[in-house]
Amino acid sequence: MLHMALAFCWSESLILFFGWSLFVFRREGGSSCALAARHWKEEIFTKNWISASLFYRFPRSFIFLDNQIHILKTSSMEVMRSISGIKPPLSSQEICESISSPAAFDRTSGLVAVQTEDYGIQFYSLFGNRGLYEVQVCERNYQPVDEVTVVVTMVELSIDGSMMGTVEVKLPEEGIGGLICLKFWDLYSDTKRFSMSTLIYEPHRDAHISAIVFHPTRHMAVSTSYGGDFKIWVCREETQNKDQTPQNFSWMCHAVGSYKNKAMSAAAFSADGSVLAVAADTVITLWDPDKNELIAVVGETPSPIGRLSFVGKSEYLLSVSNGLTPQLSVWSMSKLAASWSYGLQIEAVSCALDLSYFAILAFLPKSNESLFKGDGIILLFNATDPTPVASWSVTKAKGGSVAFLKGNPSQLADGKSSETLLAYLNGDREYVLFDPYDKEARELNMTKNDDFVGLEENGQFGYTSIYGELPKFDLKRNKTSSVYSAASNRPWETIFSGSSHMLPPLSKLCCEFLESLLEKKTSIIE
């Protein structure tokens, strides 16, 4: 019996659906796998309306295998080829919804990074419309269990896509235990894949991490927590010789800041990285990231701030507050005061890198869903004007994301593209790309990028086409690991070696320490 799998191929006028049959049928002359095809013509983007009902619905009892198609050689059941679509939403996202982040976008190359069920991150090309590779964030337990014990709650990419930060949470069992891990990843130029460089256990003690942001031009990152502090992390490059390129990267804590013990819920760097804005409950604090000095405190919102973002290279700062009194506020940094605001329930926000435009994804009141033909709306603003420049109604807004991408004419079928594109990824991880400055707001016709076809043409099939070649295991190899972590076989002997933020909590070492003091009982042979 085969697992069910499916994938969608987008074209200008139709969507082609492939689904493996659930059983292997035997016919005269041998056995073969039945491949069912279904297609229908659906208009997914019309004037001021995105219809996102693209998935063919199956009963809940059928679980698709990560939205993939595996082409098998039936004589040996060997996987000849694998085609990966975007991974489906997490079934456990409601468990940690309050501390989870939406998908992360690489705006330069048009990639989106989404969490997967097997504790990984999938990188999917929005321009090429195909999955590229996956990064395993933490170890996976292949024994099926009913309860979720580990959740990857957060993923964030730097602007140039060369650095990544992830947060994984081990859920406590019956109120006991639990562990929060912050990991930094670096993109290696030769493999074009991320590799973990630093592992930090409980970076903010027992408090959950609320946000991770990267400096726009330097190897610097900031993590904020609901425990009332934020930490500035810097990356240190290590080389064997002065003439060699960096071999290892390690992140270390550069500074710690707080404001009146209030929960630090969001952070953002200015376009040049000279100003760090950190949300402290309902106020915005401005810091010098190099000196870790408080510069100013801006205004106050009716509800705790959940998101912060500088609008391009302009002087405006955007804040989003949810809760009982939701509010979208635009702040002027020159006046240190609010410029204008709206009382909207915001799900996602994205700012253009160079221009003073930003887009928000807001929920619509249930009374207006039939009027707008959707449950959400995308609004495009110029930071200087409270009147929206454009609007589009969408469906499945809950759990959705929006992002500005740099257009690339070579990746589109018509060869024409705006310098800036807007991507909408809904709660079911269906997406659409369009030109936000085009009055007709047409959906772009996408084709495969030649850079992404190599996985199919270089002879990599099955496992290697998705995850790459496995490293060769050498028993005689004696090399130090490039991943920085304080865990060891006898951690109590080196408990005071290295930076404190890289050490696991003492409560996790007690069992190993006590076991080391016990003597093994020798058996008496009579």
Coordinates of C-alpha atoms in Angstrom, one line a residue:
M1 CA 0.0 0.0 0.0
L2 CA 1.2 3.5 -0.9
H3 CA 0.8 6.7 1.0
M4 CA -1.4 9.3 -0.6
A5 CA 0.5 12.3 -2.2
L6 CA -0.5 15.3 -4.2
A7 CA 0.9 18.3 -5.9
F8 CA -0.4 21.2 -7.9
C9 CA 1.0 22.6 -11.1
W10 CA -0.1 26.1 -11.8
S11 CA -0.7 27.5 -15.3
E12 CA -2.3 30.5 -16.7
S13 CA -5.8 29.1 -16.9
L14 CA -6.0 25.8 -15.0
I15 CA -4.6 23.9 -12.1
L16 CA -3.5 20.3 -12.6
F17 CA -3.9 17.9 -9.7
F18 CA -2.1 14.7 -9.4
G19 CA -2.8 12.1 -6.7
W20 CA -1.4 8.6 -6.2
S21 CA -3.9 5.9 -5.9
L22 CA -4.1 4.4 -2.4
F23 CA -3.3 0.9 -3.6
V24 CA -1.0 -0.8 -6.1
F25 CA -3.1 -2.5 -8.8
R26 CA -1.9 -5.6 -10.6
R27 CA -2.6 -5.9 -14.2
E28 CA -1.7 -8.4 -16.9
G29 CA 2.0 -8.3 -17.6
G30 CA 3.0 -6.9 -14.3
S31 CA 2.1 -4.3 -11.6
S32 CA 1.8 -0.6 -11.9
C33 CA 0.8 2.3 -9.8
A34 CA -2.4 4.1 -10.7
L35 CA -2.0 7.8 -11.1
A36 CA -5.2 9.8 -11.0
A37 CA -5.3 13.1 -12.7
R38 CA -7.9 15.8 -12.1
H39 CA -7.9 19.3 -13.5
W40 CA -10.4 22.1 -13.5
K41 CA -10.4 25.7 -14.7
E42 CA -10.6 28.1 -11.8
E43 CA -10.1 31.9 -11.9
I44 CA -7.9 32.6 -8.9
F45 CA -7.3 36.3 -9.3
T46 CA -9.8 38.7 -10.7
K47 CA -10.4 42.4 -10.2
N48 CA -9.9 43.2 -6.5
W49 CA -10.6 39.6 -5.5
I50 CA -8.3 36.6 -4.9
S51 CA -10.2 33.3 -4.8
A52 CA -8.0 30.8 -2.8
S53 CA -10.2 27.8 -2.9
L54 CA -7.7 25.7 -4.9
F55 CA -7.4 22.5 -2.9
Y56 CA -9.5 19.5 -3.8
R57 CA -11.1 18.4 -0.5
F58 CA -10.7 14.9 0.8
P59 CA -12.0 13.4 4.1
R60 CA -10.0 14.3 7.1
S61 CA -9.0 10.7 7.6
F62 CA -6.8 10.9 4.5
I63 CA -3.4 12.4 5.3
F64 CA -1.2 13.4 2.3
L65 CA 2.5 12.7 2.5
D66 CA 3.8 16.2 2.8
N67 CA 2.4 17.3 -0.5
Q68 CA 4.8 15.3 -2.7
I69 CA 4.7 13.0 -5.7
H70 CA 7.1 10.1 -5.8
I71 CA 7.7 8.3 -9.1
L72 CA 8.5 4.7 -8.4
K73 CA 10.1 1.9 -10.5
T74 CA 7.4 -0.7 -9.8
S75 CA 9.7 -3.7 -10.4
S76 CA 12.0 -2.8 -7.5
M77 CA 9.8 -0.1 -5.8
E78 CA 12.8 2.3 -6.1
V79 CA 12.0 6.0 -5.9
M80 CA 13.1 7.3 -9.3
R81 CA 12.1 10.9 -8.8
S82 CA 10.4 13.1 -6.2
I83 CA 8.5 16.3 -6.8
S84 CA 7.8 18.4 -3.7
G85 CA 5.1 21.0 -3.4
I86 CA 4.8 23.4 -0.5
K87 CA 4.3 21.7 2.8
P88 CA 0.8 21.7 4.3
P89 CA 0.1 23.8 7.5
L90 CA 1.1 22.3 10.8
S91 CA -1.5 20.3 12.6
S92 CA -0.1 21.5 15.9
Q93 CA -0.1 25.2 15.1
E94 CA -2.9 25.9 17.5
I95 CA -0.9 24.5 20.4
C96 CA 1.6 27.3 20.3
E97 CA -0.3 29.9 18.3
S98 CA 0.4 32.7 20.7
I99 CA 4.2 32.3 20.5
S100 CA 4.5 31.1 16.8
S101 CA 5.6 33.2 13.9
P102 CA 4.3 33.2 10.3
A103 CA 6.4 32.1 7.3
A104 CA 9.7 33.9 6.6
F105 CA 10.5 35.3 3.2
D106 CA 13.8 35.7 1.4
R107 CA 12.9 38.9 -0.6
T108 CA 15.9 38.8 -2.9
S109 CA 15.5 35.3 -4.3
G110 CA 11.8 34.9 -3.8
L111 CA 11.9 32.0 -1.4
V112 CA 9.6 31.3 1.5
A113 CA 10.6 29.3 4.6
V114 CA 7.8 27.3 6.3
Q115 CA 7.7 24.9 9.3
T116 CA 7.1 21.3 8.6
E117 CA 5.5 18.5 10.6
D118 CA 8.8 16.7 11.0
Y119 CA 10.5 19.6 12.9
G120 CA 12.1 21.1 9.8
I121 CA 12.1 24.1 7.6
Q122 CA 11.2 23.8 3.9
F123 CA 12.5 26.4 1.4
Y124 CA 10.1 26.8 -1.4
S125 CA 10.6 28.9 -4.5
L126 CA 7.6 31.2 -5.2
F127 CA 9.0 32.1 -8.6
G128 CA 9.9 28.5 -9.6
N129 CA 6.8 27.1 -7.9
R130 CA 8.6 24.1 -6.4
G131 CA 10.2 22.9 -3.2
L132 CA 14.0 23.3 -3.1
Y133 CA 15.3 21.6 0.1
E134 CA 14.6 21.2 3.8
V135 CA 16.6 21.9 6.9
Q136 CA 16.1 19.6 9.9
V137 CA 15.9 21.9 12.9
C138 CA 15.8 19.2 15.6
E139 CA 15.9 15.5 16.0
R140 CA 12.8 13.7 14.9
N141 CA 11.2 10.8 16.7
Y142 CA 10.1 8.4 14.0
Q143 CA 8.0 6.4 16.5
P144 CA 4.5 7.7 15.9
V145 CA 2.9 9.3 18.9
D146 CA -0.4 11.0 19.5
E147 CA 0.9 13.9 21.5
V148 CA 3.0 16.7 20.2
T149 CA 6.1 17.1 22.3
V150 CA 8.3 19.5 20.2
V151 CA 7.2 22.5 18.1
V152 CA 9.3 24.7 15.9
T153 CA 7.7 28.0 16.8
M154 CA 9.7 30.5 14.9
V155 CA 11.9 31.0 11.8
E156 CA 13.4 34.3 10.6
L157 CA 15.7 35.1 7.7
S158 CA 18.0 38.1 7.2
I159 CA 17.3 40.5 4.4
D160 CA 20.0 39.0 2.1
G161 CA 19.0 35.5 3.0
S162 CA 22.4 34.5 4.3
M163 CA 21.4 34.0 8.0
M164 CA 18.5 32.2 9.7
G165 CA 17.3 32.0 13.2
T166 CA 14.9 29.3 14.6
V167 CA 13.3 28.6 17.9
E168 CA 12.1 25.2 19.0
V169 CA 10.1 24.5 22.2
K170 CA 9.9 21.2 24.0
L171 CA 6.6 21.2 25.6
P172 CA 6.4 20.3 29.3
E173 CA 4.8 17.0 30.3
E174 CA 2.1 17.5 33.0
G175 CA 3.6 20.8 33.9
I176 CA 7.1 19.4 34.4
G177 CA 10.1 20.1 32.2
G178 CA 10.1 22.0 29.0
L179 CA 13.0 23.5 27.1
I180 CA 13.5 26.5 24.7
C181 CA 16.3 26.4 22.2
L182 CA 17.5 29.3 19.9
K183 CA 19.6 28.3 16.9
F184 CA 21.5 30.4 14.4
W185 CA 22.2 29.1 10.9
D186 CA 24.6 30.3 8.2
L187 CA 24.2 29.8 4.5
Y188 CA 27.3 28.2 2.9
S189 CA 28.1 29.6 -0.5
D190 CA 29.3 26.3 -2.0
T191 CA 26.3 24.2 -1.1
K192 CA 23.7 27.0 -1.0
R193 CA 22.2 25.4 2.1
F194 CA 22.0 26.4 5.8
S195 CA 24.1 24.8 8.4
M196 CA 23.7 25.3 12.2
S197 CA 26.4 27.3 13.7
T198 CA 25.3 28.0 17.3
L199 CA 22.9 26.3 19.7
I200 CA 21.7 28.3 22.8
Y201 CA 19.6 26.6 25.5
E202 CA 17.0 28.8 27.2
P203 CA 18.4 32.2 26.0
H204 CA 15.9 34.1 28.1
R205 CA 15.7 31.7 31.0
D206 CA 12.2 30.1 31.1
A207 CA 10.5 32.9 29.1
H208 CA 9.3 32.4 25.6
I209 CA 10.9 34.2 22.7
S210 CA 8.6 36.7 21.1
A211 CA 10.7 37.8 18.0
I212 CA 14.0 37.5 16.2
V213 CA 15.3 40.2 13.9
F214 CA 18.5 40.6 11.9
H215 CA 20.6 43.6 11.3
P216 CA 20.3 44.8 7.6
T217 CA 24.0 45.0 6.9
R218 CA 25.9 43.3 9.7
H219 CA 26.1 39.9 11.4
M220 CA 24.0 41.0 14.3
A221 CA 20.6 39.8 15.6
V222 CA 18.2 40.6 18.4
S223 CA 15.9 38.3 20.3
T224 CA 13.1 39.6 22.5
S225 CA 11.2 37.7 25.2
Y226 CA 8.0 38.0 27.2
G227 CA 10.2 37.7 30.3
G228 CA 11.1 41.4 30.1
D229 CA 14.4 41.6 28.4
F230 CA 16.0 41.5 24.9
K231 CA 19.5 40.3 23.9
I232 CA 21.8 41.5 21.1
W233 CA 23.7 38.7 19.5
V234 CA 26.8 39.2 17.3
C235 CA 28.5 36.7 15.0
R236 CA 32.2 35.9 15.3
E237 CA 34.0 34.4 12.4
E238 CA 36.8 31.9 13.1
T239 CA 39.6 31.0 10.6
Q240 CA 42.5 28.6 10.8
N241 CA 44.9 31.0 9.1
K242 CA 44.8 34.7 8.3
D243 CA 44.8 34.1 4.6
Q244 CA 41.8 31.6 4.7
T245 CA 38.2 32.3 4.4
P246 CA 36.0 31.9 7.6
Q247 CA 35.6 28.3 8.5
N248 CA 33.2 28.5 11.5
F249 CA 30.7 31.0 12.7
S250 CA 29.7 31.4 16.3
W251 CA 27.1 33.7 17.9
M252 CA 27.6 35.2 21.3
C253 CA 25.6 37.6 23.5
H254 CA 26.8 41.2 23.0
A255 CA 24.4 43.1 25.3
V256 CA 21.2 42.7 27.3
G257 CA 18.5 45.4 27.7
S258 CA 15.2 45.9 29.4
Y259 CA 12.7 48.6 30.2
K260 CA 10.8 48.7 33.5
N261 CA 10.6 44.8 33.5
K262 CA 7.9 45.0 30.8
A263 CA 7.4 42.2 28.3
M264 CA 9.5 42.8 25.1
S265 CA 7.1 41.7 22.4
A266 CA 8.6 42.9 19.1
A267 CA 11.7 44.5 17.6
A268 CA 12.9 46.1 14.3
F269 CA 16.1 47.6 12.9
S270 CA 16.0 50.8 10.8
A271 CA 17.1 50.6 7.2
D272 CA 20.7 51.6 8.0
G273 CA 20.8 49.6 11.2
S274 CA 21.6 52.6 13.4
V275 CA 18.4 52.4 15.4
L276 CA 16.9 49.5 17.2
A277 CA 13.2 49.7 18.1
V278 CA 11.9 47.4 20.7
A279 CA 8.3 47.2 21.9
A280 CA 7.9 47.1 25.7
D281 CA 4.3 46.2 26.2
T282 CA 2.4 49.3 25.0
V283 CA 5.3 51.6 24.4
I284 CA 8.1 51.7 21.8
T285 CA 11.7 52.1 23.0
L286 CA 14.5 53.3 20.7
W287 CA 18.1 52.0 21.3
D288 CA 21.6 52.4 19.9
P289 CA 22.4 48.7 19.1
D290 CA 26.2 49.3 19.3
K291 CA 26.3 51.0 22.7
N292 CA 23.1 49.4 24.0
E293 CA 21.9 52.9 25.1
L294 CA 18.3 53.9 25.4
I295 CA 17.7 56.9 23.1
A296 CA 14.0 57.7 23.4
V297 CA 10.6 56.3 24.3
V298 CA 7.7 56.8 21.8
G299 CA 4.0 57.1 22.6
E300 CA 1.7 54.4 23.9
T301 CA -0.9 52.1 22.3
P302 CA -4.2 50.9 23.8
S303 CA -3.1 47.2 23.6
P304 CA 0.3 45.4 23.7
I305 CA 2.3 45.8 20.6
G306 CA 2.8 42.6 18.6
R307 CA 4.8 43.8 15.5
L308 CA 7.2 46.5 14.6
S309 CA 8.6 47.5 11.2
F310 CA 10.4 50.5 9.8
V311 CA 8.8 51.5 6.5
G312 CA 11.6 51.2 3.9
K313 CA 14.2 54.1 4.1
S314 CA 11.6 56.6 5.3
E315 CA 11.3 58.1 8.8
Y316 CA 8.2 56.2 9.7
L317 CA 7.8 53.2 12.0
L318 CA 4.9 50.9 11.9
S319 CA 3.4 49.2 15.0
V320 CA 0.6 46.6 15.2
S321 CA -1.4 46.0 18.4
N322 CA -3.9 43.2 18.7
G323 CA -6.2 42.1 21.6
L324 CA -9.3 43.8 22.8
T325 CA -8.4 47.1 21.3
P326 CA -6.5 46.4 18.0
Q327 CA -4.7 49.2 16.3
L328 CA -2.4 49.9 13.4
S329 CA -0.2 53.0 14.1
V330 CA 2.3 54.9 12.0
W331 CA 4.9 56.8 14.0
S332 CA 7.1 59.7 12.8
M333 CA 10.7 59.3 14.1
S334 CA 11.5 63.0 13.5
K335 CA 8.6 64.1 15.7
L336 CA 8.6 61.0 18.0
A337 CA 4.8 61.1 17.8
A338 CA 2.0 59.2 16.1
S339 CA 1.2 60.3 12.5
W340 CA -2.0 58.3 11.9
S341 CA -3.7 55.1 13.0
Y342 CA -6.5 52.6 12.2
G343 CA -8.5 50.3 14.5
L344 CA -8.0 47.1 12.5
Q345 CA -7.3 43.5 13.5
I346 CA -4.0 42.8 11.6
E347 CA -2.8 39.3 10.8
A348 CA 0.4 40.2 8.8
V349 CA 2.4 43.2 7.6
S350 CA 5.2 43.8 5.2
C351 CA 7.1 46.9 4.2
A352 CA 8.9 47.7 0.9
L353 CA 12.7 47.7 1.2
D354 CA 13.3 51.0 -0.6
L355 CA 10.0 52.8 -1.0
S356 CA 7.7 54.2 1.7
Y357 CA 4.9 51.7 1.0
F358 CA 3.7 48.9 3.2
A359 CA 1.0 46.3 2.9
I360 CA -1.2 44.8 5.7
L361 CA -3.4 41.7 5.9
A362 CA -6.4 42.5 8.0
F363 CA -9.5 40.5 9.1
L364 CA -12.9 41.6 7.9
P365 CA -15.9 41.7 10.2
K366 CA -18.2 38.7 9.6
S367 CA -21.0 41.0 8.5
N368 CA -18.8 42.2 5.6
E369 CA -17.5 38.9 4.4
S370 CA -20.3 38.4 1.9
L371 CA -19.9 41.9 0.6
F372 CA -16.1 41.6 0.0
K373 CA -16.3 37.9 -1.0
G374 CA -13.7 36.9 1.6
D375 CA -12.7 37.0 5.3
G376 CA -9.7 39.2 4.9
I377 CA -8.4 42.2 3.0
I378 CA -5.0 43.4 1.8
L379 CA -4.5 47.1 2.0
L380 CA -1.6 49.0 0.4
F381 CA -0.5 52.3 2.0
N382 CA 1.9 55.1 1.6
A383 CA 3.2 55.9 5.0
T384 CA 2.6 59.6 4.5
D385 CA -1.1 59.1 3.7
P386 CA -3.8 57.3 5.7
T387 CA -5.9 56.7 2.6
P388 CA -5.2 53.2 1.1
V389 CA -3.5 53.2 -2.4
A390 CA -5.2 49.9 -3.3
S391 CA -7.1 47.0 -1.7
W392 CA -7.8 43.3 -2.5
S393 CA -10.2 41.0 -0.7
V394 CA -8.8 37.5 0.1
T395 CA -9.9 34.3 1.6
K396 CA -8.4 32.2 4.4
A397 CA -6.7 35.2 5.9
K398 CA -6.1 33.5 9.3
G399 CA -2.5 32.3 9.4
G400 CA -1.7 34.1 6.2
S401 CA 1.3 36.3 5.3
V402 CA 2.2 39.0 2.9
A403 CA 5.7 40.0 1.7
F404 CA 7.3 42.4 -0.8
L405 CA 9.7 40.6 -3.2
K406 CA 12.2 41.9 -5.7
G407 CA 10.8 41.2 -9.2
N408 CA 12.9 39.2 -11.6
P409 CA 11.8 39.3 -15.3
S410 CA 13.8 36.2 -16.2
Q411 CA 11.6 34.1 -13.8
L412 CA 8.3 35.1 -15.4
A413 CA 6.8 33.7 -18.6
D414 CA 6.1 37.1 -20.2
G415 CA 9.6 38.5 -19.3
K416 CA 8.0 41.6 -17.8
S417 CA 8.0 42.4 -14.2
S418 CA 7.7 45.3 -11.8
E419 CA 10.7 46.0 -9.6
T420 CA 8.6 45.1 -6.6
L421 CA 6.1 42.2 -6.3
L422 CA 3.7 41.4 -3.5
A423 CA 3.2 37.8 -2.4
Y424 CA 0.1 36.6 -0.5
L425 CA 0.4 33.2 1.3
N426 CA -2.9 32.2 2.9
G427 CA -3.6 30.0 5.9
D428 CA -3.7 26.8 3.8
R429 CA -0.3 27.8 2.2
E430 CA -1.8 28.6 -1.2
Y431 CA -0.1 31.7 -2.7
V432 CA -0.3 34.2 -5.4
L433 CA 2.1 36.8 -6.8
F434 CA 1.0 40.1 -8.3
D435 CA 2.1 43.6 -9.1
P436 CA 0.7 45.8 -6.3
Y437 CA 1.2 49.0 -8.4
D438 CA -0.7 47.6 -11.4
K439 CA -4.3 48.9 -11.5
E440 CA -5.5 45.6 -12.9
A441 CA -3.5 43.6 -10.3
R442 CA -3.1 40.6 -12.6
E443 CA -1.6 37.4 -11.3
L444 CA 1.9 36.8 -12.7
N445 CA 2.5 33.9 -15.0
M446 CA 5.4 31.9 -13.4
T447 CA 7.9 29.5 -15.0
K448 CA 10.6 27.4 -13.6
N449 CA 13.9 29.1 -12.9
D450 CA 16.9 27.4 -14.6
D451 CA 18.8 27.5 -11.3
F452 CA 16.3 25.1 -9.7
V453 CA 16.2 22.5 -12.4
G454 CA 19.6 21.1 -11.6
L455 CA 18.2 18.7 -9.0
E456 CA 16.3 16.9 -11.7
E457 CA 19.0 16.9 -14.3
N458 CA 22.1 16.0 -12.3
G459 CA 20.9 12.4 -11.5
Q460 CA 19.7 13.1 -8.0
F461 CA 16.5 11.1 -7.3
G462 CA 14.4 10.2 -4.3
Y463 CA 15.9 11.2 -0.9
T464 CA 18.9 13.0 -2.5
S465 CA 16.7 15.2 -4.7
I466 CA 15.1 16.7 -1.6
Y467 CA 17.7 16.5 1.2
G468 CA 20.9 16.2 -0.7
E469 CA 23.8 13.7 -0.4
L470 CA 24.4 12.2 3.0
P471 CA 27.8 13.0 4.5
K472 CA 30.3 10.1 4.4
F473 CA 30.8 8.6 7.9
D474 CA 34.5 8.1 8.8
L475 CA 35.2 6.3 12.1
K476 CA 38.8 7.5 12.1
R477 CA 37.8 11.1 11.8
N478 CA 38.7 13.3 14.8
K479 CA 37.4 16.8 14.1
T480 CA 35.7 19.2 16.4
S481 CA 32.1 20.0 15.6
S482 CA 31.3 23.4 14.1
V483 CA 28.1 23.6 16.2
Y484 CA 28.7 25.5 19.4
S485 CA 26.9 24.0 22.4
A486 CA 27.7 23.4 26.0
A487 CA 26.3 19.9 26.1
S488 CA 28.9 17.1 26.6
N489 CA 29.3 13.6 28.2
R490 CA 30.6 15.1 31.4
P491 CA 29.2 18.6 31.4
W492 CA 29.8 19.2 35.2
E493 CA 33.6 19.2 34.6
T494 CA 33.4 22.2 32.2
I495 CA 30.4 23.9 33.7
F496 CA 32.2 27.2 34.0
S497 CA 34.0 27.1 30.7
G498 CA 32.8 29.3 27.9
S499 CA 30.0 31.8 27.8
S500 CA 27.1 31.4 30.2
H501 CA 24.4 31.7 27.5
M502 CA 25.7 28.6 25.7
L503 CA 25.4 26.3 28.8
P504 CA 22.3 24.1 29.3
P505 CA 20.4 24.9 32.5
L506 CA 21.6 23.2 35.7
S507 CA 18.3 21.5 36.1
K508 CA 19.0 19.5 33.0
L509 CA 22.4 18.3 34.3
C510 CA 21.4 17.1 37.7
C511 CA 20.5 13.6 36.6
E512 CA 23.8 13.1 34.8
F513 CA 25.7 14.6 37.8
L514 CA 24.0 12.4 40.3
E515 CA 24.5 9.3 38.2
S516 CA 28.2 10.0 38.0
L517 CA 28.5 9.9 41.8
L518 CA 26.9 6.4 42.0
E519 CA 29.1 3.4 42.0
K520 CA 28.2 0.5 39.9
K521 CA 27.4 -2.6 42.0
T522 CA 29.6 -5.5 41.2
S523 CA 28.0 -8.9 41.0
I524 CA 29.4 -11.6 43.4
I525 CA 30.1 -15.0 41.7
E526 CA 29.8 -17.9 44.1

